[in-house]
Coordinates of C-alpha atoms in Angstrom, one line a residue:
X1 CA -13.3 -30.6 21.6
X2 CA -15.3 -27.5 22.7
X3 CA -12.2 -25.9 24.1
X4 CA -10.3 -26.4 20.8
X5 CA -13.2 -24.8 18.8
X6 CA -13.2 -21.8 21.1
X7 CA -9.4 -21.4 20.8
X8 CA -9.7 -21.6 17.0
X9 CA -12.5 -19.1 16.9
X10 CA -10.6 -16.6 19.1
X11 CA -7.5 -17.0 16.9
X12 CA -9.5 -16.1 13.8
X13 CA -11.0 -13.1 15.6
X14 CA -7.6 -11.8 16.7
X15 CA -6.2 -12.2 13.3
X16 CA -9.1 -10.4 11.7
X17 CA -8.8 -7.4 14.1
X18 CA -5.0 -7.3 13.7
X19 CA -5.1 -7.4 10.0
X20 CA -8.3 -5.4 9.2
X21 CA -8.4 -2.7 11.8
X22 CA -7.5 -0.2 9.0
X23 CA -8.4 3.4 9.9
X24 CA -8.3 6.5 7.8
X25 CA -9.3 10.1 8.4
X26 CA -8.8 13.3 6.5
X27 CA -8.9 17.0 7.4
X28 CA -8.9 20.2 5.4
X29 CA -8.0 23.6 6.8
X30 CA -9.3 26.7 5.0
X31 CA -7.5 30.0 5.4
X32 CA -10.0 31.0 8.1
X33 CA -9.2 27.9 10.1
X34 CA -5.5 28.1 9.9
X35 CA -5.1 30.6 12.6
X36 CA -20.2 -14.5 -7.3
X37 CA -18.6 -16.7 -4.9
X38 CA -16.0 -19.2 -6.1
X39 CA -12.7 -20.5 -4.7
X40 CA -9.5 -19.8 -6.6
X41 CA -6.5 -21.9 -5.7
X42 CA -2.9 -21.6 -6.5
X43 CA -3.3 -24.5 -8.9
X44 CA -6.2 -22.9 -10.9
X45 CA -5.6 -21.6 -14.4
X46 CA -3.1 -18.7 -14.1
X47 CA -2.6 -15.6 -16.1
X48 CA 0.8 -15.0 -17.6
X49 CA 1.4 -17.6 -20.3
X50 CA 2.3 -16.1 -23.6
X51 CA 2.7 -12.5 -22.3
X52 CA 5.1 -10.1 -24.0
X53 CA 8.7 -10.1 -22.7
X54 CA 8.3 -6.5 -21.5
X55 CA 5.5 -7.4 -19.1
X56 CA 6.8 -6.5 -15.6
X57 CA 5.3 -9.6 -14.0
X58 CA 7.9 -11.6 -15.9
X59 CA 10.5 -10.3 -13.5
X60 CA 8.8 -12.1 -10.5
X61 CA 11.1 -14.9 -9.4
X62 CA 14.1 -13.7 -11.4
X63 CA 17.5 -12.7 -9.9
X64 CA 18.6 -9.2 -9.1
X65 CA 21.1 -9.2 -11.9
X66 CA 18.2 -9.5 -14.4
X67 CA 16.7 -6.4 -12.9
X68 CA 19.9 -4.4 -13.3
X69 CA 20.3 -5.6 -16.8
X70 CA 16.8 -4.5 -17.9
X71 CA 16.2 -1.5 -15.7
X72 CA 19.7 -0.3 -14.6
X73 CA 20.6 1.0 -11.2
X74 CA 17.6 1.9 -9.0
X75 CA 17.1 5.5 -7.8
X76 CA 16.8 4.2 -4.2
X77 CA 17.3 1.0 -2.3
X78 CA 15.0 0.9 0.8
X79 CA 14.2 -1.7 3.4
X80 CA 10.7 -3.1 4.0
X81 CA 9.0 -4.7 7.0
X82 CA 8.7 -8.0 5.1
X83 CA 12.4 -9.1 4.7
X84 CA 12.9 -7.9 1.1
X85 CA 14.6 -4.7 0.0
X86 CA 12.8 -2.3 -2.3
X87 CA 14.6 -1.2 -5.4
X88 CA 12.7 2.0 -6.4
X89 CA 12.7 3.3 -10.0
X90 CA 11.2 6.8 -9.9
X91 CA 13.2 8.9 -12.3
X92 CA 10.2 8.9 -14.7
X93 CA 6.9 8.6 -12.7
X94 CA 5.0 7.4 -15.8
X95 CA 7.2 4.3 -15.6
X96 CA 7.3 4.0 -11.8
X97 CA 8.1 0.5 -10.5
X98 CA 9.5 -1.0 -7.3
X99 CA 11.1 -4.4 -7.1
X100 CA 11.3 -6.3 -3.8
X101 CA 14.6 -8.2 -3.7
X102 CA 15.2 -11.0 -1.1
X103 CA 18.1 -13.5 -1.2
X104 CA 19.0 -12.1 -4.6
X105 CA 15.6 -12.9 -6.0
X106 CA 12.6 -10.7 -7.0
X107 CA 9.8 -11.8 -4.6
X108 CA 7.4 -8.9 -5.1
X109 CA 6.9 -6.0 -7.5
X110 CA 4.7 -2.8 -7.3
X111 CA 3.9 -1.2 -10.7
X112 CA 2.3 2.2 -10.5
X113 CA 3.4 4.2 -13.5
X114 CA 0.8 4.7 -16.2
X115 CA 3.2 3.4 -19.0
X116 CA 4.4 0.3 -17.2
X117 CA 3.5 -2.9 -19.0
X118 CA 1.2 -4.9 -16.7
X119 CA 0.0 -7.3 -19.4
X120 CA -2.5 -8.9 -19.9
X121 CA -4.0 -5.7 -18.4
X122 CA -3.1 -2.1 -18.8
X123 CA -3.2 0.9 -16.5
X124 CA -6.4 2.8 -16.7
X125 CA -8.3 -0.3 -17.8
X126 CA -11.9 -0.5 -16.5
X127 CA -12.8 -2.9 -13.7
X128 CA -15.6 -4.6 -15.7
X129 CA -13.3 -5.3 -18.7
X130 CA -10.7 -6.9 -16.5
X131 CA -13.4 -8.9 -14.7
X132 CA -14.6 -10.4 -18.0
X133 CA -11.0 -11.4 -18.7
X134 CA -10.3 -12.7 -15.2
X135 CA -13.4 -13.2 -12.9
X136 CA -12.5 -12.4 -9.3
X137 CA -13.1 -14.5 -6.2
X138 CA -14.0 -14.0 -2.6
X139 CA -12.0 -17.0 -1.5
X140 CA -8.4 -17.8 -2.3
X141 CA -6.9 -21.2 -1.3
X142 CA -3.1 -21.8 -1.1
X143 CA -1.1 -24.9 -0.1
X144 CA 2.5 -24.1 0.8
X145 CA 5.2 -25.9 2.8
X146 CA 2.8 -28.6 4.1
X147 CA 0.4 -25.9 5.4
X148 CA -3.0 -24.9 4.0
X149 CA -4.3 -21.3 3.9
X150 CA -7.5 -19.6 2.8
X151 CA -7.9 -15.9 2.2
X152 CA -11.4 -14.5 2.5
X153 CA -11.9 -11.2 0.6
X154 CA -14.6 -8.8 1.7
X155 CA -16.8 -7.1 -0.9
X156 CA -14.7 -4.0 -0.8
X157 CA -11.5 -6.1 -1.2
X158 CA -13.0 -7.7 -4.4
X159 CA -14.1 -4.3 -5.7
X160 CA -10.9 -2.4 -4.8
X161 CA -8.0 -4.9 -4.5
X162 CA -8.9 -8.4 -5.8
X163 CA -6.2 -11.1 -5.9
X164 CA -5.6 -13.4 -8.9
X165 CA -3.2 -16.2 -9.6
X166 CA -0.5 -15.6 -12.2
X167 CA 2.2 -17.7 -13.6
X168 CA 4.9 -17.2 -10.9
X169 CA 2.7 -16.2 -8.0
X170 CA -0.1 -13.7 -7.4
X171 CA -1.2 -10.3 -8.6
X172 CA -3.1 -7.9 -6.4
X173 CA -5.0 -5.4 -8.6
X174 CA -5.5 -1.9 -7.3
X175 CA -8.6 0.0 -8.6
X176 CA -9.8 3.5 -8.1
X177 CA -13.3 2.9 -6.9
X178 CA -14.5 6.3 -8.1
X179 CA -13.4 5.9 -11.7
X180 CA -13.4 2.0 -11.8
X181 CA -9.9 2.1 -13.4
X182 CA -6.8 0.1 -12.7
X183 CA -4.2 2.3 -10.9
X184 CA -1.6 -0.2 -9.8
X185 CA -0.6 -3.8 -9.5
X186 CA 1.3 -5.6 -6.7
X187 CA 2.9 -8.9 -7.7
X188 CA 3.9 -11.4 -5.0
X189 CA 5.3 -14.9 -4.7
X190 CA 3.6 -17.3 -2.2
X191 CA 5.9 -16.6 0.7
X192 CA 5.5 -12.8 0.4
X193 CA 1.7 -13.0 0.2
X194 CA 1.7 -15.2 3.3
X195 CA 4.0 -12.8 5.2
X196 CA 1.9 -9.7 4.3
X197 CA -1.6 -11.3 4.7
X198 CA -3.5 -8.4 3.1
X199 CA -6.9 -10.2 3.6
X200 CA -8.6 -12.2 6.4
X201 CA -6.9 -15.5 6.6
X202 CA -7.7 -19.0 8.0
X203 CA -5.0 -21.6 8.0
X204 CA -4.0 -25.1 9.1
X205 CA -0.3 -25.5 9.9
X206 CA 2.3 -22.7 10.4
X207 CA 1.6 -19.0 10.0
X208 CA 4.5 -17.3 8.2
X209 CA 5.9 -14.1 9.6
X210 CA 8.8 -11.8 8.6
X211 CA 11.9 -11.5 10.6
X212 CA 12.0 -9.3 13.8
X213 CA 13.3 -5.8 13.2
X214 CA 15.8 -3.7 15.2
X215 CA 14.8 -0.1 16.2
X216 CA 17.2 1.2 13.5
X217 CA 15.6 -0.9 10.8
X218 CA 12.2 0.3 11.9
X219 CA 13.3 3.9 11.5
X220 CA 14.7 3.2 8.0
X221 CA 11.5 1.5 7.0
X222 CA 9.4 4.4 8.2
X223 CA 11.5 6.8 6.1
X224 CA 11.2 4.6 3.1
X225 CA 7.4 4.4 3.4
X226 CA 7.3 8.2 3.6
X227 CA 9.3 8.7 0.4
X228 CA 7.2 6.1 -1.4
X229 CA 4.0 7.8 -0.3
X230 CA 5.3 11.1 -1.9
X231 CA 6.0 9.3 -5.2
X232 CA 2.7 7.5 -5.3
X233 CA 0.7 10.7 -4.4
X234 CA 2.4 12.5 -7.2
X235 CA 1.7 9.6 -9.7
X236 CA -2.0 10.1 -8.8
X237 CA -1.9 13.8 -9.2
X238 CA -0.1 13.7 -12.6
X239 CA -2.6 11.1 -13.8
X240 CA -5.3 13.7 -13.0
X241 CA -3.4 16.5 -14.8
X242 CA -2.4 18.2 -11.5
X243 CA 1.1 19.5 -10.6
X244 CA 3.2 17.2 -8.4
X245 CA 3.8 18.2 -4.8
X246 CA 7.2 19.2 -3.5
X247 CA 8.7 17.6 -0.4
X248 CA 8.8 19.8 2.6
X249 CA 11.1 18.7 5.5
X250 CA 9.5 21.0 8.1
X251 CA 6.0 19.8 7.3
X252 CA 7.2 16.2 7.3
X253 CA 8.6 16.6 10.8
X254 CA 5.1 17.8 11.9
X255 CA 3.5 14.8 10.2
X256 CA 6.0 12.4 11.8
X257 CA 5.4 13.8 15.3
X258 CA 1.7 13.4 14.9
X259 CA 2.0 9.8 13.8
X260 CA 4.3 9.1 16.8
X261 CA 2.0 11.0 19.1
X262 CA -1.0 8.8 18.0
X263 CA 1.0 5.6 18.6
X264 CA 2.5 6.7 21.9
X265 CA -0.8 8.1 23.3
X266 CA -3.1 5.4 21.9
X267 CA -5.5 7.5 20.0
X268 CA -6.4 8.0 16.3
X269 CA -7.6 11.5 15.3
X270 CA -6.6 14.8 13.8
X271 CA -7.0 16.6 17.2
X272 CA -4.1 15.7 19.5
X273 CA -4.9 15.8 23.2
X274 CA -1.4 17.4 23.8
X275 CA -0.7 19.4 20.6
X276 CA -4.1 20.4 19.3
X277 CA -5.3 20.7 15.7
X278 CA -3.4 20.5 12.4
X279 CA -3.2 24.3 12.4
X280 CA -1.8 24.3 16.0
X281 CA 0.8 21.7 15.1
X282 CA 2.0 23.4 12.0
X283 CA 2.3 26.7 13.9
X284 CA 4.2 24.9 16.6
X285 CA 6.5 23.6 13.9
X286 CA 7.1 27.1 12.6
X287 CA 5.5 26.2 9.3
X288 CA 3.9 29.1 7.4
X289 CA 1.0 28.2 5.1
X290 CA -2.1 29.6 3.4
X291 CA -4.1 26.4 3.5
X292 CA -3.4 22.9 4.8
X293 CA -4.9 19.5 4.8
X294 CA -4.2 16.2 6.5
X295 CA -4.8 12.5 5.9
X296 CA -4.1 9.9 8.5
X297 CA -4.2 6.1 8.4
X298 CA -3.3 3.2 10.5
X299 CA -2.7 -0.6 10.3
X300 CA -2.0 -0.8 6.6
X301 CA 0.5 -3.2 5.1
X302 CA 2.8 -0.4 4.0
X303 CA 2.8 3.0 2.4
X304 CA 1.5 1.6 -0.9
X305 CA -1.6 0.2 0.7
X306 CA -2.2 3.4 2.7
X307 CA -2.1 5.6 -0.4
X308 CA -4.6 3.2 -2.0
X309 CA -6.9 3.5 1.0
X310 CA -6.7 7.3 0.8
X311 CA -7.5 7.3 -2.9
X312 CA -10.6 5.3 -2.3
X313 CA -12.0 7.4 0.5
X314 CA -13.8 10.6 -0.6
X315 CA -12.4 13.1 2.0
X316 CA -8.8 11.8 1.6
X317 CA -9.1 11.8 -2.1
X318 CA -10.1 15.5 -2.0
X319 CA -6.8 16.3 -0.2
X320 CA -4.7 14.2 -2.6
X321 CA -6.3 15.9 -5.6
X322 CA -6.6 19.4 -4.3
X323 CA -5.0 21.7 -6.9
X324 CA -4.3 24.4 -4.3
X325 CA -1.7 22.3 -2.5
X326 CA 1.9 22.6 -3.7
X327 CA 3.9 20.8 -1.0
X328 CA 3.7 17.6 1.1
X329 CA 5.2 16.3 4.2
X330 CA 4.7 12.6 5.2
X331 CA 5.5 11.1 8.6
X332 CA 5.3 7.4 9.3
X333 CA 5.7 5.9 12.8
X334 CA 5.2 2.1 13.2
X335 CA 1.9 1.5 11.3
X336 CA 0.6 5.1 11.7
X337 CA 0.7 7.3 8.5
X338 CA 0.2 11.0 8.3
X339 CA 0.1 13.2 5.1
X340 CA 0.3 17.0 5.7
X341 CA -0.5 19.0 2.6
X342 CA 0.2 22.8 2.4
X343 CA -0.2 25.7 0.1
X344 CA 2.6 28.1 0.8

């Protein structure tokens, strides 16, 4: 019995480290440097009944033909690390939305545009007002396919990305902790939530995982995450009345090589043991710039989660909202994310 308890404890610790070892750092180069506790279950009262037909959450569980009928052809179709394919609608960033399609069904949605209907909430709504409508919990219980799961949310999880039950699944609400405003919503069905596991999890039964990826698929997912990070960064800037950033291929290559270097050399820092500082790496990449900044992150679910982490960390936020920057290159390698901002 003691051996069983020890094994269970070690399993929980490994899962916690694997899922929550999220790391973020930022760097800014100036011109002179450039040379209440309650358990919510899936059977609890759910939000969603009686919502307007335009509410994007209504699309969760519907077929892909319904998405085409209401939203038209997507701007991009991109793979994810969780089996579904993202259909990205970014023509108008104020209505930005991504639909995750798997087996011809919408299994997840990310709504980030300021004018997207996320009823019964609305973008920019205050945390306290939403809490009064839907109190958040530190513990979420879910029974699925003869297995039992319990997510345990930390205090920062509850403050920045709480999870609530909705009619067809779950909604993860993203808040800007500095303004206390709702900035995005990720909707998921049960299976997608269990594959992503965005919080500490305890379970009895089978632990669900996405399908294994080929090297080619991994490369395509990295490229997709980089593009989505550009879109989401510009959504944040536009919301704060700043000019959007232009994509820079040369800077993106520098960012990608830094993410790859961190992974391959097993370190996490702005200073590369081989290639030096951000300024050194940009110069090596033949990038001319007046000022530059860098955000790095590791072990996030995807690019959406990484951007949310940067937004809620003061130093990274300063880079994202720096009015001097006019271009951005993003490099993703495995679960390492690098943003390189420049002023040309």
